[in-house]
Coordinates of C-alpha atoms in Angstrom, one line a residue:
Chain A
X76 CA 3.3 85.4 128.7
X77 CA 3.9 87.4 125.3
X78 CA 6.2 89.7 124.2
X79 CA 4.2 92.9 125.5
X80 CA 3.7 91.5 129.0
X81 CA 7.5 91.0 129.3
X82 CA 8.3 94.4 128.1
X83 CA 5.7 96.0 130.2
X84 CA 7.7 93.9 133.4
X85 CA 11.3 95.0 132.1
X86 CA 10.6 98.4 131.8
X87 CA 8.9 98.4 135.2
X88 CA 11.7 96.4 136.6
X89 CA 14.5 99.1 135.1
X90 CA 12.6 102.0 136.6
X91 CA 12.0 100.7 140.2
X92 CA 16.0 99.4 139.8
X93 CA 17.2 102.9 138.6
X94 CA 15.1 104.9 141.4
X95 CA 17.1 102.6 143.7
X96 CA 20.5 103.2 142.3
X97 CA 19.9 107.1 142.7
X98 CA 18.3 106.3 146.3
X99 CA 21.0 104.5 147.9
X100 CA 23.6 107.0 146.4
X101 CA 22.3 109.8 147.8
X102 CA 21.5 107.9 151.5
X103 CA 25.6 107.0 150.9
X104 CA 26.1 110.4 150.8
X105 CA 23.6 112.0 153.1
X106 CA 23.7 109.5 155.6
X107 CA 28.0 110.2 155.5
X108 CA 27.2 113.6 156.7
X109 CA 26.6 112.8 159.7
X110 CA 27.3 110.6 162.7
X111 CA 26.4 106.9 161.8
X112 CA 22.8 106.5 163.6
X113 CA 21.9 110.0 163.0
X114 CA 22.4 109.8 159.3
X115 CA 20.4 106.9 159.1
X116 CA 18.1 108.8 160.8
X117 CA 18.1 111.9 159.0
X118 CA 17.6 109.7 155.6
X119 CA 14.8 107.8 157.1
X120 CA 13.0 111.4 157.7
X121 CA 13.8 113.1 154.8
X122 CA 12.4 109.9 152.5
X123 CA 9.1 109.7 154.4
X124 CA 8.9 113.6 153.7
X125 CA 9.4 113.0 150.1
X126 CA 7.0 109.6 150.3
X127 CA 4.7 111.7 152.1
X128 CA 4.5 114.5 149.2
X129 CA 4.4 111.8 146.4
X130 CA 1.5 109.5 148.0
X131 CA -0.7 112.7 149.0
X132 CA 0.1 114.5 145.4
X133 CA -1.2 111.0 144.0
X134 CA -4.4 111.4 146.4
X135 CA -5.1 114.9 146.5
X136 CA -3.6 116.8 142.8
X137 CA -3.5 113.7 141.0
X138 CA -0.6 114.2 139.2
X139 CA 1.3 111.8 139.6
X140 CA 2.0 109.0 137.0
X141 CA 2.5 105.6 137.7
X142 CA 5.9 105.5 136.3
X143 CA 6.9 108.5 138.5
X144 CA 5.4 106.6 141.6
X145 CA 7.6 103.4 140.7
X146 CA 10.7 105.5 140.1
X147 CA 10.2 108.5 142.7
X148 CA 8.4 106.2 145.4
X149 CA 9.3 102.5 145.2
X150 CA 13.0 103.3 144.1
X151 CA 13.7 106.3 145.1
X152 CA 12.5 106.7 148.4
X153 CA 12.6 102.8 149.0
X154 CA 16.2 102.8 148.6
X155 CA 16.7 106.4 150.4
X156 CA 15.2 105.1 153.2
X157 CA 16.6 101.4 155.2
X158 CA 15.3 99.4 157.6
X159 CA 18.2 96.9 157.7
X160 CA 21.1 99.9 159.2
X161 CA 18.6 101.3 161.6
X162 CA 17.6 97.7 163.2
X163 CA 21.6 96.8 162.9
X164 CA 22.4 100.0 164.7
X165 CA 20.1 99.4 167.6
X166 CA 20.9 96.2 167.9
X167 CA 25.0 97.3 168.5
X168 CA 23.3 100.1 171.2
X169 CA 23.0 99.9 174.9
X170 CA 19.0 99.3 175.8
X171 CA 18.4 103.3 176.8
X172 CA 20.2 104.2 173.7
X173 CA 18.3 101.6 171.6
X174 CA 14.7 102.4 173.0
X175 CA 15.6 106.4 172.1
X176 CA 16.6 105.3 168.7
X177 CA 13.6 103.6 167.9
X178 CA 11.1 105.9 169.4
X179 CA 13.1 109.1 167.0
X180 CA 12.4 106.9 164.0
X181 CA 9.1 106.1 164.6
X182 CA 8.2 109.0 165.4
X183 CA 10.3 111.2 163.3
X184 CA 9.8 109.2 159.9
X185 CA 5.7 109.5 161.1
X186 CA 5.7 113.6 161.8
X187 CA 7.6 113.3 158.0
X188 CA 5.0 111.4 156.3
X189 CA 2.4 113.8 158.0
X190 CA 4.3 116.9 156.8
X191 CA 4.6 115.8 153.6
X192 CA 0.6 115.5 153.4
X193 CA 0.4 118.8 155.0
X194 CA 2.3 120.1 152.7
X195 CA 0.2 118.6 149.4
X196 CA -3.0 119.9 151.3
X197 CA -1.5 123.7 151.8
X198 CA -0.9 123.6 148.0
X199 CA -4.0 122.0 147.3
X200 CA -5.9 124.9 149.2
X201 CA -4.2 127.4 147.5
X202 CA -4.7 126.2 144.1
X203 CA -8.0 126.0 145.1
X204 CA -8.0 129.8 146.4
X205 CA -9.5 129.0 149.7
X206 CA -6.7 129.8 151.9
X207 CA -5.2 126.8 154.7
Chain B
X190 CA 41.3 116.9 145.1
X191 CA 43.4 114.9 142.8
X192 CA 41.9 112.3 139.8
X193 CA 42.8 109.1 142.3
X194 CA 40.5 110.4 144.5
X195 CA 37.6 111.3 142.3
X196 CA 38.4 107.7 140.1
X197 CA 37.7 106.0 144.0
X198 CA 35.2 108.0 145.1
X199 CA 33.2 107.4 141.8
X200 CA 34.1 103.7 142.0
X201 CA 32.7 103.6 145.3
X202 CA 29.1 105.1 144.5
X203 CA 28.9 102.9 141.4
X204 CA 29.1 99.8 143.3
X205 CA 26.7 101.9 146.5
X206 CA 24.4 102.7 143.2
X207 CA 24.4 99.3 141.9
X208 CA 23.8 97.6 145.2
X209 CA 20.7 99.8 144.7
X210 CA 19.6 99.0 141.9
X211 CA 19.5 95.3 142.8
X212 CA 18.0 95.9 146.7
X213 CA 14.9 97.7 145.2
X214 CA 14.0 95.5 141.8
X215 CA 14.3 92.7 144.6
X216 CA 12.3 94.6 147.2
X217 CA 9.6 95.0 144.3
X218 CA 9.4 91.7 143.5
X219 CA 9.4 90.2 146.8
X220 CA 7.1 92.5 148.4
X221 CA 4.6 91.8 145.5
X222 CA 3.8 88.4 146.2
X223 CA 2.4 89.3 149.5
X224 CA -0.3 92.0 150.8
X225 CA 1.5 95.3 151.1
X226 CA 1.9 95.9 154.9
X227 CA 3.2 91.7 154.8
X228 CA 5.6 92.0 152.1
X229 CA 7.0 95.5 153.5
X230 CA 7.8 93.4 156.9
X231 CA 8.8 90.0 155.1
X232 CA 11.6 92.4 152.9
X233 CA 12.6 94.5 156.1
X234 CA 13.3 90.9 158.2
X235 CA 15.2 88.9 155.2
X236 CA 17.5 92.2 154.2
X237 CA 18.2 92.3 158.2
X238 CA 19.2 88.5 158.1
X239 CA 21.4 89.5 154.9
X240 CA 22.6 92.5 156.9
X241 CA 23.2 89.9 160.1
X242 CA 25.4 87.2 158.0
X243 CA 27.3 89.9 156.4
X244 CA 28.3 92.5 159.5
X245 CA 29.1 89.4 161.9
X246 CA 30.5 87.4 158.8
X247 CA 33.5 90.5 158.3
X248 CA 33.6 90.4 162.4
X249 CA 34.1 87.1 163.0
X250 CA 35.2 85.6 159.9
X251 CA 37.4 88.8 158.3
X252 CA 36.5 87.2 154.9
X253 CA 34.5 90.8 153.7
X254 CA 36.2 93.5 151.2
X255 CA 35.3 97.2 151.9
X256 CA 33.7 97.0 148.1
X257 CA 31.5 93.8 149.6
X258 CA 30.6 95.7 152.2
X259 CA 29.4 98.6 149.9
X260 CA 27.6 96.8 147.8
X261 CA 25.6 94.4 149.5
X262 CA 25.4 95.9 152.8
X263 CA 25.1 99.8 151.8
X264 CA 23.6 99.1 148.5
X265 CA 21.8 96.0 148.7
X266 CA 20.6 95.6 151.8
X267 CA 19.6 98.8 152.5
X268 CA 17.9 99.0 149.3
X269 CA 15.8 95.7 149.9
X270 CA 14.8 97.0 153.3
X271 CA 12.9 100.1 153.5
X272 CA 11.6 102.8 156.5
X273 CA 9.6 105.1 154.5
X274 CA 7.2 102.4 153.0
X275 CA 6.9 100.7 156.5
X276 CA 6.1 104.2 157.7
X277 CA 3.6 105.4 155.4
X278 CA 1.6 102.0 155.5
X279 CA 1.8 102.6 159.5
X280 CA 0.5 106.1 158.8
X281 CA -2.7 104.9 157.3
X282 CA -3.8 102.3 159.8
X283 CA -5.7 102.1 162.6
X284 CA -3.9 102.7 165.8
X285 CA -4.2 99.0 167.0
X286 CA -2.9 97.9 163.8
X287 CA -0.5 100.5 163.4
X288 CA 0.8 99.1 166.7
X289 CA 1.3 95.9 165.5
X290 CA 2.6 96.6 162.3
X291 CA 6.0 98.5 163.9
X292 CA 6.3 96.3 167.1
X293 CA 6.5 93.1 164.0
X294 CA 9.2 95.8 162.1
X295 CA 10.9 96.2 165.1
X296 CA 11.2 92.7 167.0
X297 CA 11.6 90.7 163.8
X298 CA 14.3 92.5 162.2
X299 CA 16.0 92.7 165.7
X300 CA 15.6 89.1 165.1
X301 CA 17.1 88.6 161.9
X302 CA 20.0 90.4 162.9
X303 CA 20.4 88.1 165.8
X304 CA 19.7 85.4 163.7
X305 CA 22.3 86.3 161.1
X306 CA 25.0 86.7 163.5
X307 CA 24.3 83.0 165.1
X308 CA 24.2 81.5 162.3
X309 CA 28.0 83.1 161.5
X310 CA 29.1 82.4 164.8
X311 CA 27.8 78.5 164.4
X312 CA 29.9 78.5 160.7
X313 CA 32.7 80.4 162.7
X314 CA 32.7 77.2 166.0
X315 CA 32.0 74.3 162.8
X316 CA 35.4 76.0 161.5
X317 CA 37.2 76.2 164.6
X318 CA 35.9 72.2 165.1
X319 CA 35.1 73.1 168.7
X320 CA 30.6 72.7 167.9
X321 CA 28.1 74.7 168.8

């Protein structure tokens, strides 16, 4: 390992970590909005949107560095996001109320990865001048 | 709004931010020893563990602060374990795989959780001298 490597890792290391900081402030303070299960929910949505638009950019307008994509995606939307709350909260519910929870994640943080790709593919089109 | 307030509620998304910043430089570094669909699922069932010992641990034990509580299970935790990776790796699979990949989110964390709490509950009956 030499010097460069190590920097290289730190760097890498300090943007994924400060993503996260911003990420699990604002889930702290989104999430807070609302009723405990639905905040996680609405956090878990609205990262998978932003996910969505960052992984598709990447794909589609190619535009995105990798240093935005550790900070943005990894750290950002990572953090945004939790998996730990939601499976503690559904664990605490009664099995009707636990089976509803799990099908509006899935489904929810799904239909918000897909419209954050529809989204990068109506800019895409228009860039391109051809209309959606 | 007076300056208490503001000092506390600054206070409390430092340590929410910080949490963060820990969660996701873990959840990196984890997750990058294994293949990306196995490390999202091997982070989302050891920060639901974490979650487990910590919820059940201020529930049955009453030894966790409010700023413990923020900052591992808010911050850390929630940073560690992520939805909108777990989602957007589900979004690209096949749907047989996709399948599999959020019945192993779901049943395993659910099972970390429960496995966090017995293993409080066993340190909880070791304390009390009754067994297990």
């Amino acid at each position: 390992m030499n010097n460069d490597y190590l920097k290289n890792q730190s760097s890498e290391l300090l943007t994924v970590g400060m993503g996260g900081f911003f990420g699990a402030i604002s889930r702290f303070l989104i999430a807070g909005y609302f009723a405990p299960e639905s905040g996680t929910l609405v956090v878990n949505v609205l990262g998978s949107i932003l996910l969505g638009i960052l992984m598709y950019s990447s794909e589609y307008l190619g535009i995105v560095s990798p240093k935005t994509r550790m900070f943005f995606g990894i750290g950002f939307c990572g953090s945004l996001t939790t998996f730990s709350t939601f499976t503690v909260q559904t664990f605490q519910m009664q099995l009707v109320e636990a089976a509803f929870n799990i099908l509006a994640n899935i489904i929810l943080t799904l239909a918000g990865i897909f419209t954050g790709r529809a989204l990068v593919i109506y800019i895409m089109r228009r860039r391109e001048g051809t209309g959606f």
